[in-house]
Amino acid sequence: MRFRHPDGSTVHLAYCTNVHPAETLDGVLAQLRDHCEPVRRRLGRDRLGIGLWLARDAARSLTTDPASLRALRAELDRRGLEVVTLNGFPYEGFGADEVKYRVYQPDWTHPDRLAHTTDLARLLAALLPEDVTEGSVSTLPLAWRTAFDAKAATTARTALTTLAGRLDALEELTGRSIRIGLEPEPGCVVETVADAVAALTAPPAPGLAPAPGAAPSPGTAPNPRIGVCLDTCHLATSFEDPRTALDSLAAAGIPVAKAQLSAALHAEHPHLPEVRAALAAFAEPRFLHQTRTRTAAGLRGTDDLPEALAASGHHATTAHGLPDATPWRSHFHVPLHAPPAPPLSSTLPVLQEALALLVGGPHPRTSHLEVETYTWQALPPESRPRTRARLADGIAAELTLARDLLTDLGLKELP
């Protein structure tokens, strides 16, 4: 879906296909037929943007077989779909019965991450619509926080420097500009926007080429190829203020390559038994649901929701639950249009505030927006869509809500 911003520029709205499990190219083509086109038809649009997730095997097939890439492009056109952004965070296995910590591998210390992201950028340059010259790829925020030392940081920065050079060459060759967005996520090396600013403006190690965002001399701007993917669920889970976060990115000269419109699970009174019971229904074995609370001593958290519930209390430690005198937020992408029933709620207001700051001003801070609710089948059983049709209904409802938010901000939906 495309929107005209009051300044005359185009803002793209898509939904992310990582909600549909597919590891191979055949699986991706089935997604387009069974899910993406039905969503487009429900919206009554001739064209729908999708944030395509290409797992390692699918990306490799497209990279090694130009005919397959041409066929995918033709299939997108035939089904009224377009791609301006890719989700490059999960590498493989995102549809597995248990994902948890596996989603952070390989990280940016491993050459496979650089190779895969390079492939995605090249594929996106070929998949962009004819009238679009800018694309974006989101990626994991360097690594999971454990076992990430100074040597690992240097390796990751060097990989990003290499990637930025490849993106420069890609634009020179194709005329298409691709940006990469590190996606701050709770528990990762880059958990917050403040962490992203620090990482992207860190000086290079002695003897190395400048890293993306490095400032070897006063006045040097961060590398425009490497920016941030702002996920509003992650932003809310870490209790970040949207204005402070975006102001810090602007001050550092770091671009918002894309924004993912998502909402976290919010519990205002986690000490109450009925609230804990409601939260327990969202503790499931597939995805990691990092949980945070903001206390007088600062942000406290656990890696997963069951840990938070294990031994909560005013004197709980991060290893044995969370303090429960202040609200909790959990990294669980709940449907935008259908917040959980009381006593729980969602962080949709954080999304709304961030969206207003991103595209409600005189000029958009990003032109790529993506609804990313991949947890439909991880919801409590009574809330899960049981058929493809019900899932398509839900995704279309989320996109309708996002569309209404954009038009309320003064953007005009384009045919």
GROMACS .gro file of N, CA, C and O in nm, residues 146-201:
model
  224
  146THR      N    1   2.505  -1.227   2.539
  146THR     CA    2   2.604  -1.310   2.608
  146THR      C    3   2.717  -1.347   2.514
  146THR      O    4   2.698  -1.361   2.393
  147ALA      N    5   2.835  -1.361   2.570
  147ALA     CA    6   2.956  -1.401   2.495
  147ALA      C    7   2.989  -1.303   2.384
  147ALA      O    8   3.045  -1.340   2.280
  148PHE      N    9   2.958  -1.176   2.405
  148PHE     CA   10   2.990  -1.073   2.306
  148PHE      C   11   3.090  -0.978   2.370
  148PHE      O   12   3.053  -0.893   2.450
  149ASP      N   13   3.216  -0.996   2.335
  149ASP     CA   14   3.322  -0.917   2.396
  149ASP      C   15   3.379  -0.816   2.297
  149ASP      O   16   3.322  -0.797   2.187
  150ALA      N   17   3.488  -0.752   2.333
  150ALA     CA   18   3.547  -0.648   2.247
  150ALA      C   19   3.590  -0.706   2.113
  150ALA      O   20   3.576  -0.640   2.008
  151LYS      N   21   3.643  -0.828   2.114
  151LYS     CA   22   3.684  -0.890   1.988
  151LYS      C   23   3.563  -0.914   1.898
  151LYS      O   24   3.569  -0.889   1.776
  152ALA      N   25   3.454  -0.962   1.957
  152ALA     CA   26   3.333  -0.983   1.879
  152ALA      C   27   3.280  -0.852   1.822
  152ALA      O   28   3.234  -0.846   1.707
  153ALA      N   29   3.286  -0.746   1.902
  153ALA     CA   30   3.239  -0.615   1.855
  153ALA      C   31   3.321  -0.568   1.736
  153ALA      O   32   3.266  -0.515   1.638
  154THR      N   33   3.451  -0.589   1.741
  154THR     CA   34   3.536  -0.550   1.629
  154THR      C   35   3.503  -0.630   1.505
  154THR      O   36   3.494  -0.576   1.394
  155THR      N   37   3.481  -0.759   1.521
  155THR     CA   38   3.445  -0.845   1.407
  155THR      C   39   3.314  -0.801   1.345
  155THR      O   40   3.301  -0.792   1.222
  156ALA      N   41   3.215  -0.771   1.428
  156ALA     CA   42   3.085  -0.728   1.378
  156ALA      C   43   3.095  -0.595   1.305
  156ALA      O   44   3.036  -0.576   1.198
  157ARG      N   45   3.169  -0.500   1.362
  157ARG     CA   46   3.184  -0.370   1.297
  157ARG      C   47   3.255  -0.383   1.163
  157ARG      O   48   3.219  -0.317   1.065
  158THR      N   49   3.354  -0.470   1.156
  158THR     CA   50   3.425  -0.491   1.031
  158THR      C   51   3.331  -0.550   0.926
  158THR      O   52   3.335  -0.511   0.807
  159ALA      N   53   3.245  -0.644   0.967
  159ALA     CA   54   3.149  -0.703   0.874
  159ALA      C   55   3.053  -0.597   0.820
  159ALA      O   56   3.022  -0.595   0.700
  160LEU      N   57   3.007  -0.508   0.906
  160LEU     CA   58   2.916  -0.403   0.861
  160LEU      C   59   2.987  -0.303   0.769
  160LEU      O   60   2.927  -0.250   0.675
  161THR      N   61   3.113  -0.278   0.794
  161THR     CA   62   3.191  -0.192   0.705
  161THR      C   63   3.200  -0.254   0.567
  161THR      O   64   3.183  -0.186   0.464
  162THR      N   65   3.227  -0.384   0.563
  162THR     CA   66   3.233  -0.456   0.435
  162THR      C   67   3.099  -0.451   0.364
  162THR      O   68   3.092  -0.427   0.242
  163LEU      N   69   2.992  -0.471   0.441
  163LEU     CA   70   2.858  -0.466   0.381
  163LEU      C   71   2.830  -0.329   0.322
  163LEU      O   72   2.776  -0.318   0.210
  164ALA      N   73   2.863  -0.223   0.393
  164ALA     CA   74   2.837  -0.088   0.343
  164ALA      C   75   2.909  -0.066   0.211
  164ALA      O   76   2.853  -0.005   0.118
  165GLY      N   77   3.031  -0.115   0.199
  165GLY     CA   78   3.102  -0.103   0.073
  165GLY      C   79   3.033  -0.179  -0.039
  165GLY      O   80   3.027  -0.131  -0.154
  166ARG      N   81   2.981  -0.294  -0.010
  166ARG     CA   82   2.909  -0.372  -0.111
  166ARG      C   83   2.781  -0.301  -0.153
  166ARG      O   84   2.740  -0.308  -0.270
  167LEU      N   85   2.714  -0.236  -0.059
  167LEU     CA   86   2.592  -0.162  -0.093
  167LEU      C   87   2.624  -0.042  -0.181
  167LEU      O   88   2.546  -0.007  -0.271
  168ASP      N   89   2.736   0.023  -0.157
  168ASP     CA   90   2.780   0.132  -0.245
  168ASP      C   91   2.798   0.080  -0.387
  168ASP      O   92   2.754   0.143  -0.484
  169ALA      N   93   2.866  -0.034  -0.400
  169ALA     CA   94   2.892  -0.092  -0.531
  169ALA      C   95   2.761  -0.134  -0.598
  169ALA      O   96   2.744  -0.120  -0.720
  170LEU      N   97   2.668  -0.185  -0.518
  170LEU     CA   98   2.539  -0.228  -0.572
  170LEU      C   99   2.462  -0.111  -0.630
  170LEU      O  100   2.403  -0.122  -0.739
  171GLU      N  101   2.463   0.002  -0.562
  171GLU     CA  102   2.393   0.119  -0.616
  171GLU      C  103   2.460   0.168  -0.743
  171GLU      O  104   2.392   0.207  -0.840
  172GLU      N  105   2.591   0.166  -0.745
  172GLU     CA  106   2.661   0.210  -0.866
  172GLU      C  107   2.626   0.120  -0.985
  172GLU      O  108   2.613   0.167  -1.098
  173LEU      N  109   2.608  -0.009  -0.957
  173LEU     CA  110   2.578  -0.104  -1.064
  173LEU      C  111   2.433  -0.100  -1.108
  173LEU      O  112   2.403  -0.110  -1.228
  174THR      N  113   2.340  -0.085  -1.012
  174THR     CA  114   2.197  -0.100  -1.042
  174THR      C  115   2.117   0.029  -1.037
  174THR      O  116   2.003   0.032  -1.085
  175GLY      N  117   2.170   0.133  -0.973
  175GLY     CA  118   2.093   0.254  -0.951
  175GLY      C  119   1.994   0.240  -0.836
  175GLY      O  120   1.914   0.331  -0.811
  176ARG      N  121   2.000   0.129  -0.762
  176ARG     CA  122   1.910   0.105  -0.648
  176ARG      C  123   1.987   0.122  -0.518
  176ARG      O  124   2.094   0.063  -0.500
  177SER      N  125   1.931   0.201  -0.425
  177SER     CA  126   1.996   0.227  -0.298
  177SER      C  127   1.931   0.140  -0.190
  177SER      O  128   1.811   0.152  -0.164
  178ILE      N  129   2.009   0.052  -0.129
  178ILE     CA  130   1.959  -0.038  -0.026
  178ILE      C  131   2.020   0.001   0.108
  178ILE      O  132   2.142   0.015   0.120
  179ARG      N  133   1.934   0.017   0.210
  179ARG     CA  134   1.980   0.045   0.345
  179ARG      C  135   1.954  -0.075   0.435
  179ARG      O  136   1.855  -0.146   0.419
  180ILE      N  137   2.044  -0.091   0.531
  180ILE     CA  138   2.031  -0.197   0.630
  180ILE      C  139   1.994  -0.134   0.764
  180ILE      O  140   2.053  -0.033   0.804
  181GLY      N  141   1.898  -0.192   0.834
  181GLY     CA  142   1.857  -0.140   0.964
  181GLY      C  143   1.880  -0.240   1.075
  181GLY      O  144   1.818  -0.348   1.076
  182LEU      N  145   1.971  -0.207   1.168
  182LEU     CA  146   1.983  -0.288   1.288
  182LEU      C  147   1.856  -0.271   1.371
  182LEU      O  148   1.810  -0.160   1.393
  183GLU      N  149   1.801  -0.382   1.416
  183GLU     CA  150   1.671  -0.379   1.484
  183GLU      C  151   1.690  -0.399   1.635
  183GLU      O  152   1.702  -0.512   1.681
  184PRO      N  153   1.696  -0.290   1.714
  184PRO     CA  154   1.713  -0.307   1.859
  184PRO      C  155   1.608  -0.401   1.916
  184PRO      O  156   1.489  -0.389   1.885
  185GLU      N  157   1.655  -0.494   1.998
  185GLU     CA  158   1.563  -0.592   2.058
  185GLU      C  159   1.610  -0.625   2.200
  185GLU      O  160   1.729  -0.642   2.224
  186PRO      N  161   1.515  -0.637   2.295
  186PRO     CA  162   1.553  -0.668   2.432
  186PRO      C  163   1.639  -0.794   2.441
  186PRO      O  164   1.610  -0.896   2.376
  187GLY      N  165   1.744  -0.786   2.520
  187GLY     CA  166   1.832  -0.900   2.541
  187GLY      C  167   1.950  -0.906   2.447
  187GLY      O  168   2.042  -0.985   2.469
  188CYS      N  169   1.949  -0.822   2.344
  188CYS     CA  170   2.056  -0.824   2.246
  188CYS      C  171   2.165  -0.723   2.283
  188CYS      O  172   2.148  -0.639   2.371
  189VAL      N  173   2.277  -0.731   2.212
  189VAL     CA  174   2.384  -0.634   2.232
  189VAL      C  175   2.330  -0.493   2.212
  189VAL      O  176   2.359  -0.401   2.289
  190VAL      N  177   2.250  -0.477   2.110
  190VAL     CA  178   2.179  -0.350   2.086
  190VAL      C  179   2.035  -0.372   2.127
  190VAL      O  180   1.953  -0.421   2.050
  191GLU      N  181   2.006  -0.340   2.253
  191GLU     CA  182   1.870  -0.358   2.305
  191GLU      C  183   1.784  -0.234   2.281
  191GLU      O  184   1.664  -0.245   2.254
  192THR      N  185   1.843  -0.117   2.292
  192THR     CA  186   1.768   0.008   2.283
  192THR      C  187   1.824   0.095   2.172
  192THR      O  188   1.931   0.069   2.116
  193VAL      N  189   1.750   0.199   2.141
  193VAL     CA  190   1.798   0.296   2.042
  193VAL      C  191   1.927   0.361   2.091
  193VAL      O  192   2.018   0.388   2.012
  194ALA      N  193   1.936   0.386   2.221
  194ALA     CA  194   2.061   0.442   2.276
  194ALA      C  195   2.179   0.349   2.249
  194ALA      O  196   2.289   0.393   2.215
  195ASP      N  197   2.154   0.217   2.261
  195ASP     CA  198   2.259   0.121   2.228
  195ASP      C  199   2.295   0.127   2.080
  195ASP      O  200   2.412   0.114   2.043
  196ALA      N  201   2.195   0.147   1.995
  196ALA     CA  202   2.221   0.155   1.852
  196ALA      C  203   2.307   0.277   1.819
  196ALA      O  204   2.400   0.269   1.737
  197VAL      N  205   2.276   0.389   1.882
  197VAL     CA  206   2.356   0.510   1.860
  197VAL      C  207   2.500   0.485   1.901
  197VAL      O  208   2.595   0.520   1.830
  198ALA      N  209   2.519   0.422   2.017
  198ALA     CA  210   2.654   0.393   2.064
  198ALA      C  211   2.728   0.301   1.968
  198ALA      O  212   2.846   0.323   1.936
  199ALA      N  213   2.659   0.198   1.920
  199ALA     CA  214   2.724   0.102   1.831
  199ALA      C  215   2.758   0.162   1.696
  199ALA      O  216   2.864   0.134   1.639
  200LEU      N  217   2.670   0.245   1.645
  200LEU     CA  218   2.689   0.300   1.511
  200LEU      C  219   2.775   0.426   1.508
  200LEU      O  220   2.804   0.479   1.401
  201THR      N  221   2.813   0.474   1.623
  201THR     CA  222   2.904   0.589   1.627
  201THR      C  223   3.033   0.553   1.699
  201THR      O  224   3.112   0.641   1.734
   0.00000   0.00000   0.00000
